[in-house]
CSV table of C-alpha atoms (C1' of nucleotides) in Angstrom, one decimal:
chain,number,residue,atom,x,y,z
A,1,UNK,CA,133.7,94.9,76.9
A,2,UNK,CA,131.3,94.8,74.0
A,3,UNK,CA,128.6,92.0,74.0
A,4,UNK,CA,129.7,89.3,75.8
A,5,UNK,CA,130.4,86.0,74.1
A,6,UNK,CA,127.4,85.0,76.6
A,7,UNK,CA,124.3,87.0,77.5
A,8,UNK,CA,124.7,88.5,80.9
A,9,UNK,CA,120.8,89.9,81.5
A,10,UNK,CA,117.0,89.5,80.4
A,11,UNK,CA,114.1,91.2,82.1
A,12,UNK,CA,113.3,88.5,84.2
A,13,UNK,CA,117.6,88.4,85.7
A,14,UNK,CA,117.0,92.4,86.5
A,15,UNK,CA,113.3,91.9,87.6
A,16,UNK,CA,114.4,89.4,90.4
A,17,UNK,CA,118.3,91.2,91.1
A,18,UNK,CA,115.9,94.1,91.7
A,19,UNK,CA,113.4,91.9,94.2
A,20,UNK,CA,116.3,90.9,96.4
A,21,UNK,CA,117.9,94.2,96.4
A,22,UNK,CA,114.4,95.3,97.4
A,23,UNK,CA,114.3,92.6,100.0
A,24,UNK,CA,117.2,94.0,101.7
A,25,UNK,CA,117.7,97.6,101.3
A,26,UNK,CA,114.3,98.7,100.6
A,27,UNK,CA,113.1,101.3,98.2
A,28,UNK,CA,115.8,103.9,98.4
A,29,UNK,CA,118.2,102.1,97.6
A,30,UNK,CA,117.0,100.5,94.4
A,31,UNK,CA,119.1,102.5,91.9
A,32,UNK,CA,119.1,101.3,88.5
A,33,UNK,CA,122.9,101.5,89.0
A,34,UNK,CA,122.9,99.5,92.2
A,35,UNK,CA,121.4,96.7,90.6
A,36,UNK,CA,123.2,97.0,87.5
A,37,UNK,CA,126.3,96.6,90.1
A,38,UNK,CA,124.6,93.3,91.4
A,39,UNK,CA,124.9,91.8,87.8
A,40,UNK,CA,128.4,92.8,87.1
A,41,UNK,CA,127.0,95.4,84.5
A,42,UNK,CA,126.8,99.1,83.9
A,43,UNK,CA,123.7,101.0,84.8
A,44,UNK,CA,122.8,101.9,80.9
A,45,UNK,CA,122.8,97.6,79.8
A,46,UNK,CA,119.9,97.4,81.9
A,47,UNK,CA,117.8,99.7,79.2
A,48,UNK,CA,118.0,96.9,76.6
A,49,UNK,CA,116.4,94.7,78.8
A,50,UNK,CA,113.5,97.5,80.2
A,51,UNK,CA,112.3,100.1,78.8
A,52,UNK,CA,112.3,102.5,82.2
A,53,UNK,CA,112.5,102.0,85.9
A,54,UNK,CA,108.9,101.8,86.3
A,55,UNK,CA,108.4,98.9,83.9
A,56,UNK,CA,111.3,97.3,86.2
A,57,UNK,CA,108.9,98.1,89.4
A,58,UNK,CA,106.1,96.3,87.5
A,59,UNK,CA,108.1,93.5,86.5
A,60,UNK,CA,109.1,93.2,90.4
A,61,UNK,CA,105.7,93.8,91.5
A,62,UNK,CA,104.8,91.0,88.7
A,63,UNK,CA,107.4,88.6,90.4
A,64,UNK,CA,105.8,88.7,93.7
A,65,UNK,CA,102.2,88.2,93.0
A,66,UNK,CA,103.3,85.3,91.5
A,67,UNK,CA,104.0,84.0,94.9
A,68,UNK,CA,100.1,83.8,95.8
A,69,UNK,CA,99.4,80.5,96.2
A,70,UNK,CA,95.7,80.1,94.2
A,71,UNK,CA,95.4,76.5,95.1
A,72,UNK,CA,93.3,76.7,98.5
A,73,UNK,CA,90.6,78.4,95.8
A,74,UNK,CA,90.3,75.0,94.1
A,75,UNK,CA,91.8,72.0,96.3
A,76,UNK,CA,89.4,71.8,99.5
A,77,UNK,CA,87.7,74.9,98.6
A,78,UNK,CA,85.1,75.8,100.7
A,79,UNK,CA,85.4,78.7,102.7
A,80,UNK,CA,87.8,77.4,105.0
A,81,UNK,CA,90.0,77.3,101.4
A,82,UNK,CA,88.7,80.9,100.6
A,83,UNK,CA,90.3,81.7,104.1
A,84,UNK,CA,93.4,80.0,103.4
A,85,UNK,CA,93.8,82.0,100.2
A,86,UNK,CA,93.4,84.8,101.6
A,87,UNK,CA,95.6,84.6,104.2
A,88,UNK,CA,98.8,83.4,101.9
A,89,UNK,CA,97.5,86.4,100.0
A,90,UNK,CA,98.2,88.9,103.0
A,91,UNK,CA,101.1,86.7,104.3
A,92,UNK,CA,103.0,87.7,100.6
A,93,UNK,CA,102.4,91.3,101.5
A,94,UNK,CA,103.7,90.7,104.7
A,95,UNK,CA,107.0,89.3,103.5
A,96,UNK,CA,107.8,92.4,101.6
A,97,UNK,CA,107.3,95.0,103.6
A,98,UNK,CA,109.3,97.3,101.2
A,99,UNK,CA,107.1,96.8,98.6
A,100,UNK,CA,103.7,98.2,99.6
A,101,UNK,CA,104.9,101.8,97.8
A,102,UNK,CA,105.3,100.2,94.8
A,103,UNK,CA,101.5,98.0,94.8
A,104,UNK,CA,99.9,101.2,95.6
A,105,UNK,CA,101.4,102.6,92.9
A,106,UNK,CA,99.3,101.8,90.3
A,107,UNK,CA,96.3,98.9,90.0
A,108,UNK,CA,97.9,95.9,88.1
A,109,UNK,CA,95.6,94.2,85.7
A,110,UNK,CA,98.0,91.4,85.2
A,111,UNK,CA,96.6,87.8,83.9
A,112,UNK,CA,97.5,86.5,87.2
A,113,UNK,CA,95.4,89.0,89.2
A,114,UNK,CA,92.4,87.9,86.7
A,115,UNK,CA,93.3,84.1,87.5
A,116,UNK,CA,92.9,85.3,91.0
A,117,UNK,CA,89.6,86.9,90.7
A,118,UNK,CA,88.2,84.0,88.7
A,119,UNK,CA,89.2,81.3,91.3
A,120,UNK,CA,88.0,83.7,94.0
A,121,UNK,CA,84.7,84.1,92.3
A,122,UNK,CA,84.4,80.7,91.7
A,123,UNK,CA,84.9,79.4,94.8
A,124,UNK,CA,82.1,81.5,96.0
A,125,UNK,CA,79.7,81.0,94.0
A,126,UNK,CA,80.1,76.9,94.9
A,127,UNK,CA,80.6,77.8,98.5
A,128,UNK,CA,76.5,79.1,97.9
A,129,UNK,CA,76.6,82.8,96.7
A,130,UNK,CA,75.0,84.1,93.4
A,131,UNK,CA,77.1,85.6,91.0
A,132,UNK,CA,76.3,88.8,92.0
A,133,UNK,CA,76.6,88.5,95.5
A,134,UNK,CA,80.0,86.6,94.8
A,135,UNK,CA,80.9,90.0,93.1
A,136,UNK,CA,80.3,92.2,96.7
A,137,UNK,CA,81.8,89.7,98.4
A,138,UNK,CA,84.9,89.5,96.5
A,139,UNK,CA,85.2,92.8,96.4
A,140,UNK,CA,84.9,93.4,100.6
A,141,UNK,CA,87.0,90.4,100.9
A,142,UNK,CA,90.2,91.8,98.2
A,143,UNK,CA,89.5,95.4,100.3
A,144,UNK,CA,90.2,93.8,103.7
A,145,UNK,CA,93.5,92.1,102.5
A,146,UNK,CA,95.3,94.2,100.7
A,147,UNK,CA,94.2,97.0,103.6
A,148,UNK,CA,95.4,94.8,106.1
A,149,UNK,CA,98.5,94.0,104.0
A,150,UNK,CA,99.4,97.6,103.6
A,151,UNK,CA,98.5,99.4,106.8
A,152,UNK,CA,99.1,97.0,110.1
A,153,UNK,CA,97.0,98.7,112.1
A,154,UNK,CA,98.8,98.6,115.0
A,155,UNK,CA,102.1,100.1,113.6
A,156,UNK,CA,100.8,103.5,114.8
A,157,UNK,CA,101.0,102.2,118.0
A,158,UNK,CA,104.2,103.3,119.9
A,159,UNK,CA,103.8,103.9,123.4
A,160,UNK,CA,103.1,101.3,125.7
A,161,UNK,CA,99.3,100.8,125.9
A,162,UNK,CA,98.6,102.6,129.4
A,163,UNK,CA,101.0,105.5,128.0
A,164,UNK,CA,97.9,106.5,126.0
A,165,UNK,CA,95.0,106.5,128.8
A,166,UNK,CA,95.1,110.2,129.8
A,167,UNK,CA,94.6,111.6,126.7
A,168,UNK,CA,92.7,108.3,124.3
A,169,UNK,CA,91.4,106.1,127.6
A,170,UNK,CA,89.8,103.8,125.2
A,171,UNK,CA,92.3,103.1,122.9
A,172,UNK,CA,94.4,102.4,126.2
A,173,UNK,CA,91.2,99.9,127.5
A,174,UNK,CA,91.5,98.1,124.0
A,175,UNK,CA,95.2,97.9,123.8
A,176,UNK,CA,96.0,96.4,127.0
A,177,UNK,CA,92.7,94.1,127.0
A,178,UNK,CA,94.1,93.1,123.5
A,179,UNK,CA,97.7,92.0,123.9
A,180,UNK,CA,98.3,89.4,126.1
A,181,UNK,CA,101.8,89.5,126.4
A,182,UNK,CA,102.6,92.9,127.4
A,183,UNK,CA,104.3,95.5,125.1
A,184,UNK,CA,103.9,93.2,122.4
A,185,UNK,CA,100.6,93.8,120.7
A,186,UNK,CA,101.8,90.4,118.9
A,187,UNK,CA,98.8,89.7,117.1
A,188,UNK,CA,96.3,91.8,117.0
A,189,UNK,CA,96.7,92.8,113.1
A,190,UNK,CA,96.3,88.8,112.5
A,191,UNK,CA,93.9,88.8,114.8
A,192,UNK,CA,91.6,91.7,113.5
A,193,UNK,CA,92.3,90.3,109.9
A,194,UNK,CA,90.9,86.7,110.5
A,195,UNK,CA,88.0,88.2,112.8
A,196,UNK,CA,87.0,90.3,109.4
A,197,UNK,CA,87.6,87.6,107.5
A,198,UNK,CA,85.3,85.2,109.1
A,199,UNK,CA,82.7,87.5,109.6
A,200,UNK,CA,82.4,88.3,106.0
A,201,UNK,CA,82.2,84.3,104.8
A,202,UNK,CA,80.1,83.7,108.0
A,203,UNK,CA,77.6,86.5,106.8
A,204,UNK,CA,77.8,84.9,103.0
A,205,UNK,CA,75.9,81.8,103.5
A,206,UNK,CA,73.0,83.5,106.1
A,207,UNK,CA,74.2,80.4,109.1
A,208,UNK,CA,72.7,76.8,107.4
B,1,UNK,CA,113.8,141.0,96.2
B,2,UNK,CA,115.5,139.7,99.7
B,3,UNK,CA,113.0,139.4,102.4
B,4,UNK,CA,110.0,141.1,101.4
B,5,UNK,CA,107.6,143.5,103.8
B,6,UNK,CA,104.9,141.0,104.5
B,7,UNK,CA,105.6,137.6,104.2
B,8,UNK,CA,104.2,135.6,102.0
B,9,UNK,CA,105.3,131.6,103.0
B,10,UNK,CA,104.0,129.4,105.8
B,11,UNK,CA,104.2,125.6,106.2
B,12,UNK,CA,100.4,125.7,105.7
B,13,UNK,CA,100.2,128.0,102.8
B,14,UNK,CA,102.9,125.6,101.3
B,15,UNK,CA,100.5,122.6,102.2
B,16,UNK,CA,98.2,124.3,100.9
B,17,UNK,CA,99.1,124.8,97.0
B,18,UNK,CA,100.8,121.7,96.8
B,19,UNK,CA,97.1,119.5,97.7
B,20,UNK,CA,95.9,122.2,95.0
B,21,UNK,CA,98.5,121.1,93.0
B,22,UNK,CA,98.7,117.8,93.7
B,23,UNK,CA,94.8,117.9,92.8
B,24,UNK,CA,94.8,118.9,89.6
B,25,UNK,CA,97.8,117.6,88.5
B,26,UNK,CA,98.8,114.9,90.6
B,27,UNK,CA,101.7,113.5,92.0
B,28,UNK,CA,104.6,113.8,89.1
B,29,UNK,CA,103.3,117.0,88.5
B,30,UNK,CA,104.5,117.9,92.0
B,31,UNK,CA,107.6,119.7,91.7
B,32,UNK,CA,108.7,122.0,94.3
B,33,UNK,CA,109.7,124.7,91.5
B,34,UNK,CA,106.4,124.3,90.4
B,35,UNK,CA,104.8,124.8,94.2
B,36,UNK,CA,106.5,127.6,94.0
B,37,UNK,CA,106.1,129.1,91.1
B,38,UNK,CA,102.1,129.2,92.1
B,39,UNK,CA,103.4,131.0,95.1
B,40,UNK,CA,105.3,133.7,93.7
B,41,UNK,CA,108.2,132.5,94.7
B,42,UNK,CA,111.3,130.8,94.0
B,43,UNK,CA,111.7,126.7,94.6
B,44,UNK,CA,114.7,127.3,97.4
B,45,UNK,CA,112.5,129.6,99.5
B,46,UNK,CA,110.5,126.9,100.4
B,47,UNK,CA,113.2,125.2,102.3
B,48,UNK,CA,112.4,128.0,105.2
B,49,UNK,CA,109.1,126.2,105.9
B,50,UNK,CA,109.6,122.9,105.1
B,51,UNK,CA,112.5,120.4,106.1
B,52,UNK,CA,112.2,118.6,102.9
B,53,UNK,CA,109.8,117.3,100.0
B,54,UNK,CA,109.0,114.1,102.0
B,55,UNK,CA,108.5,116.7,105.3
B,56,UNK,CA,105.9,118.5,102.6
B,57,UNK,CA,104.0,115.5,102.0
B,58,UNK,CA,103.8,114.9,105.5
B,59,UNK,CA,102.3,117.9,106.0
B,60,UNK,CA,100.1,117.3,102.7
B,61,UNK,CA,98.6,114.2,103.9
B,62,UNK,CA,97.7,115.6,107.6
B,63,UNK,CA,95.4,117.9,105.6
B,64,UNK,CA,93.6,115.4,103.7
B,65,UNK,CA,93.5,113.5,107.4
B,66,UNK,CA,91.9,116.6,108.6
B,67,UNK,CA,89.0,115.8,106.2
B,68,UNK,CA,87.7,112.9,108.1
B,69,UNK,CA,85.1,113.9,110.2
B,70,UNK,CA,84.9,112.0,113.6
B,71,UNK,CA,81.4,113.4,114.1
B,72,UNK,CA,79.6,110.4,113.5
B,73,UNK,CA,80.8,107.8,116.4
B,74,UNK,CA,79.8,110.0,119.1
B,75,UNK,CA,76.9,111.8,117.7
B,76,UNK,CA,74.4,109.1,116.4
B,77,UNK,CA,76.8,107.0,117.5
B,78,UNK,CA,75.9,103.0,117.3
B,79,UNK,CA,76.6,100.9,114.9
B,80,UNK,CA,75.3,103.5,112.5
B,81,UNK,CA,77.5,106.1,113.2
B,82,UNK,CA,80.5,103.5,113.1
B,83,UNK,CA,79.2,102.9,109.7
B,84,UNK,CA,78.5,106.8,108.8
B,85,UNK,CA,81.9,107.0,109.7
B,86,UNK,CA,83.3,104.6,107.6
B,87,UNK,CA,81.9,105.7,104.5
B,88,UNK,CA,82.9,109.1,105.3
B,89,UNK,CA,86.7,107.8,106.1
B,90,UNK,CA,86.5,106.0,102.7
B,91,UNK,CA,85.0,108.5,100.7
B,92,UNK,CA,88.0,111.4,101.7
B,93,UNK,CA,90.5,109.2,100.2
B,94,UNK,CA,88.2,108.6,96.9
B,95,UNK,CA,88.2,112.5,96.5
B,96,UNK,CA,91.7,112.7,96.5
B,97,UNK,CA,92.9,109.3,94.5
B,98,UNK,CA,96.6,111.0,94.0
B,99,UNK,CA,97.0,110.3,97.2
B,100,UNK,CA,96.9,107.0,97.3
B,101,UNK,CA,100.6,106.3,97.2
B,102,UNK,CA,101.4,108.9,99.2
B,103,UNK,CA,99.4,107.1,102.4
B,104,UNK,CA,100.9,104.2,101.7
B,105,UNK,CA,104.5,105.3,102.1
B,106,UNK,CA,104.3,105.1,106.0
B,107,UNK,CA,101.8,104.7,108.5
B,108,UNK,CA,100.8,108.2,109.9
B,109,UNK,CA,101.2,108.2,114.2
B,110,UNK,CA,99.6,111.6,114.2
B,111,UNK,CA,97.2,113.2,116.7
B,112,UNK,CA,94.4,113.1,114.6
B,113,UNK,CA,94.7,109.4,113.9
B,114,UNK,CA,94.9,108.0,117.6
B,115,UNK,CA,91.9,110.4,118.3
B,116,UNK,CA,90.1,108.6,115.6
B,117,UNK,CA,91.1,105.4,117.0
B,118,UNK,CA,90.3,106.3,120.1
B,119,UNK,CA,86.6,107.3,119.0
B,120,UNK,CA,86.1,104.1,117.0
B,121,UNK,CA,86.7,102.1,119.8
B,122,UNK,CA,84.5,103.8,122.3
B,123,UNK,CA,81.6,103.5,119.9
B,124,UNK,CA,82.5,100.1,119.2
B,125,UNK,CA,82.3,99.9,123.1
B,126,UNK,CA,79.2,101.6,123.1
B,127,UNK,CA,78.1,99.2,121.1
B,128,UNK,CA,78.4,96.4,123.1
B,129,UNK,CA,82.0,95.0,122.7
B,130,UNK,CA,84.6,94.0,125.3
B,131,UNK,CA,87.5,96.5,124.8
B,132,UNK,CA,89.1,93.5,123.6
B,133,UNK,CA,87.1,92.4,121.0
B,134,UNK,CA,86.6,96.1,120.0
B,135,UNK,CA,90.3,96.3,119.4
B,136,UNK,CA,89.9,93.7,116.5
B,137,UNK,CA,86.9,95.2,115.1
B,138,UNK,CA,88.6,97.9,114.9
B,139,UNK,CA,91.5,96.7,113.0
B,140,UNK,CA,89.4,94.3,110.5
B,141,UNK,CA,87.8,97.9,110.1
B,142,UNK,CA,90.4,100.0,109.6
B,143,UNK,CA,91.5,97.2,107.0
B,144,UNK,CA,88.4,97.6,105.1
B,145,UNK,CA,88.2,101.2,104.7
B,146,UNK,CA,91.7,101.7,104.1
B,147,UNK,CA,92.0,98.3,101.5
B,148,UNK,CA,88.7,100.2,99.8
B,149,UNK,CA,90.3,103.7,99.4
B,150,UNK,CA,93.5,102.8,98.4
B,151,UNK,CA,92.3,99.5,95.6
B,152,UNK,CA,89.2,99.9,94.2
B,153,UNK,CA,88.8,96.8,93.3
B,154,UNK,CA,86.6,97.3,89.7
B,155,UNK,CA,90.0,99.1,88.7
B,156,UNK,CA,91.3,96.2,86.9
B,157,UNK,CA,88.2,95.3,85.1
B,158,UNK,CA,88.7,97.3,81.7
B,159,UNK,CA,86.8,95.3,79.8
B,160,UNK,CA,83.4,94.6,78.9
B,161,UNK,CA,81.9,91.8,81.3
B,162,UNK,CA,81.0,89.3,78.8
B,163,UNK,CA,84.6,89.5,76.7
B,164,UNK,CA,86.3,87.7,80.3
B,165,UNK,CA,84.3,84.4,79.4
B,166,UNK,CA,86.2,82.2,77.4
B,167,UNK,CA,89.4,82.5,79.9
B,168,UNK,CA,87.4,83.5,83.3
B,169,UNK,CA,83.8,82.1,83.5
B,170,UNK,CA,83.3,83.3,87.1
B,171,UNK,CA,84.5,86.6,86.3
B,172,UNK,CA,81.9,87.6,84.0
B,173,UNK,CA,79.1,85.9,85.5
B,174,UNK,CA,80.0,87.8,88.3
B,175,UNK,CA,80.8,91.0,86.8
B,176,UNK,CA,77.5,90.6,84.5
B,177,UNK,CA,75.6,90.2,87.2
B,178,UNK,CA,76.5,92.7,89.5
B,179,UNK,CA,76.7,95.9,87.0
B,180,UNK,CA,72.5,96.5,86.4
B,181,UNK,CA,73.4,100.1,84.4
B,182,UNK,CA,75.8,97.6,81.8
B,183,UNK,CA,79.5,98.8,81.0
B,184,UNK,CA,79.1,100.4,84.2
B,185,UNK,CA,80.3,98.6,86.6
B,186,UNK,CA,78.8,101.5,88.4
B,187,UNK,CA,78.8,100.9,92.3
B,188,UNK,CA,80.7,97.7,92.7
B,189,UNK,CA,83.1,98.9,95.1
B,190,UNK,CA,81.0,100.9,97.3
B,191,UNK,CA,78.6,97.8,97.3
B,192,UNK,CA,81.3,95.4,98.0
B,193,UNK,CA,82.6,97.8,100.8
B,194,UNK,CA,79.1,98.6,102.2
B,195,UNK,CA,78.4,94.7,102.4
B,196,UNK,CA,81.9,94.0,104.2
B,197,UNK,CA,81.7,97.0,106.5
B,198,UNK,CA,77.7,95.7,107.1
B,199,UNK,CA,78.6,92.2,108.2
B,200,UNK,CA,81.6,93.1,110.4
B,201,UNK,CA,79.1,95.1,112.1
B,202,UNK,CA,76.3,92.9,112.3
B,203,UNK,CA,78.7,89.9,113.8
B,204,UNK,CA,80.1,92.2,116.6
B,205,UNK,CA,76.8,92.1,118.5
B,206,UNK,CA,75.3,88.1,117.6
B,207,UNK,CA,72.3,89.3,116.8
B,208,UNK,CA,69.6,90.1,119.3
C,1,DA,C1',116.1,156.6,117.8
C,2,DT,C1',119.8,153.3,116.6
C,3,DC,C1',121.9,149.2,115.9
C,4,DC,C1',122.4,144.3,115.5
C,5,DA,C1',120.7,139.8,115.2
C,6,DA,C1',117.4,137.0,113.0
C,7,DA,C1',114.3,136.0,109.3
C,8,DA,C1',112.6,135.5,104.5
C,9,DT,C1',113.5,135.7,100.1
C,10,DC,C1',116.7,135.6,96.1
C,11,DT,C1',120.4,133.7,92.7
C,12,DA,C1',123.6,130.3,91.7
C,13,DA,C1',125.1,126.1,91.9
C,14,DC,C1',125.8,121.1,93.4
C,15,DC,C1',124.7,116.4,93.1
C,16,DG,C1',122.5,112.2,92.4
C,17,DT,C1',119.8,109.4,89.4
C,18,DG,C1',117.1,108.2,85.4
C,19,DT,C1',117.9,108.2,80.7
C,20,DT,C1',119.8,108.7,75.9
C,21,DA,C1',123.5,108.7,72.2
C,22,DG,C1',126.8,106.5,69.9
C,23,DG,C1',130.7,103.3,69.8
C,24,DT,C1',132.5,98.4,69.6
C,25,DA,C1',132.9,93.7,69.2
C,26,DA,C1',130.7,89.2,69.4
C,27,DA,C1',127.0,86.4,67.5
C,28,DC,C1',124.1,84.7,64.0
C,29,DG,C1',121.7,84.1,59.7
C,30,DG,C1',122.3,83.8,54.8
D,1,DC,C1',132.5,84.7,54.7
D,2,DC,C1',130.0,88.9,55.2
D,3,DG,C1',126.5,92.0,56.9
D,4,DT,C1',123.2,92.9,60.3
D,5,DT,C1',121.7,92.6,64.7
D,6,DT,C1',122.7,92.3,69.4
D,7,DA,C1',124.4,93.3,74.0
D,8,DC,C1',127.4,95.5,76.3
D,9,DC,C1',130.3,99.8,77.1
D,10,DT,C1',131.6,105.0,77.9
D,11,DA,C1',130.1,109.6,77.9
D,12,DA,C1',127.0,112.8,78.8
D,13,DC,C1',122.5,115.1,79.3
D,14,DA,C1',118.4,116.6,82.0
D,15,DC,C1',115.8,117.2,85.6
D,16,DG,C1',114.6,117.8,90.3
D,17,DG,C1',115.8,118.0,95.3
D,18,DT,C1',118.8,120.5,98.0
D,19,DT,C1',122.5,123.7,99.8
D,20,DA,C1',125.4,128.1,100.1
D,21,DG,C1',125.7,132.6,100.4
D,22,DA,C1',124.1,137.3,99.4
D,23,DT,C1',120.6,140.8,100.3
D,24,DT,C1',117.2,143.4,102.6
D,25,DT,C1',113.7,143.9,105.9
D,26,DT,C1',111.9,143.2,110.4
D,27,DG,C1',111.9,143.5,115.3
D,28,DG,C1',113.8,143.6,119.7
D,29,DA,C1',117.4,145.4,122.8
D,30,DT,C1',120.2,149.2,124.0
DNA sequence: ATCCAAAATCTAACCGTGTTAGGTAAACGG
DNA sequence: CCGTTTACCTAACACGGTTAGATTTTGGAT
């Protein structure tokens, strides 16, 4: 079966067959041959379309970012917006858990991401900041979300909070002071995110 | 040469060369032939030490782990220990920046790590927090240090300041105006970090 | 002392997965 | 209508993690 009388891939069909075979298998299983399967195609079409596996990563990683939401930057604005952004920024993370590997891998200077520091920048310099404080605070404020998007702090948590008070008594004092419902630890990541959060656009503009 | 007179492996030892390795060379250039050929050795024998490659990383990233010296939140203690030991968190992960997507596969649960938790959240304690808000400072923390090590945010900024006007204003008022030494772009992140880490400190305790 | 099981290394090879080479037929521009 | 390009295929390579099985030394039990 030699070209087909209609085009069966473009980078942007592989880039999102790979997403949702991301989405629900995670990174192991994201062969090129396993997506090639998804598309009715044989593992080697996929090479006309891409030049390697990582460029297909990138495109995915591409494909995702798009999902941040920039408009809080610009439509109230404000640092309650700046919150807002920042929290569909770490709530895209949070969606694909599978795909923190691949946004470690390697910084991605995309348009988009510059769109993204623009708007940011912006909005802080009207919410009051200089430019170069706007450029600190940016920078503290990107560090804390894509930490919190990557890490969930409370993943290294197993045992149920009292389990740890012979050995780490404070960490047991926190844990059980912090989640409410027992054995959940529901929210403290969100929790500890927002509490950084605020404190950092609290601290911008010195109280009024 | 079967089973030679003194031994010449360990888990360690294999730990060890691959950091070296990993160092120098980083992490494509991690081949366990290659870890072994520094060794002496041939790639199979390592297999008698270590469970697998992924095992090996495991044991790779305890090391760097081990690097993070908990000395500051009990010994000054006070915020500016917590802050001592921050920077001292962040700046292990900035000497080794191969390792960045090696952390970020999965959330280390080792025994090192819950005693750091643990010793943040008795200084936070110290400090003057309720175990419960100490357990979301200590997240929003964690957050920032680990977002800093693993992002650095100046990473996507290849250009020179003043070429991101036409298409992003903000960007290179902000960019111009935060780099003094120009083209440098010199200690943005560790600025931007320093300022984060400064205000989640300052909010814990409102004021005195 | 002697012997036997266990341990540490080797050689050889397997296997999966990314990737390339080269074929074939449909599409498209002239 | 013809030639070139395109988009797929089949076949196969290469490389890297891993396993099997042989070999020899160690070390403990007899």
């Amino acid at each position: 079966m030699p070209r087909p009388s209609q085009t069966l891939l473009s980078r942007a069909i592989i880039a999102r067959a790979a997403l949702d075979l991301l989405d629900e298998q995670g990174l192991e299983a994201l062969k090129m041959r396993t997506i090639a399967d998804r598309l009715g195609v044989k593992g080697a079409s996929l090479y006309h379309h891409v030049r390697s596996k990582d460029d297909l990563l990138d495109a995915v990683a591409e494909l995702i970012n798009d999902e941040i939401d920039l408009g809080p930057l610009s439509d109230p604005g404000g640092p309650a917006g700046i919150a807002a952004y920042a929290h569909g920024y770490r709530g895209v993370y949070l969606r694909y858990p599978h795909m923190i590997p691949l946004v470690a891998r390697h910084r991605v200077s995309s348009v988009k991401a510059l769109r993204g520091y623009d708007a940011l920048l912006a909005a802080l310099v009207r919410a009051g900041s200089t430019p170069a404080a706007a450029a600190e605070a940016a920078a503290a404020i990107d560090n804390l979300v894509l930490g919190s998007a990557l890490e969930t702090f409370t993943a290294g948590f197993t045992r149920q909070p009292a389990d740890y008070r012979p050995d780490f008594p404070a960490l047991a004092a926190a844990l059980t002071a912090a989640d409410e419902a027992p054995g959940a630890l529901a929210g403290l990541d969100t929790r500890g995110f927002d509490l950084g959060l605020r404190l950092i656009l609290a601290g911008l503009t010195p109280s009024a």
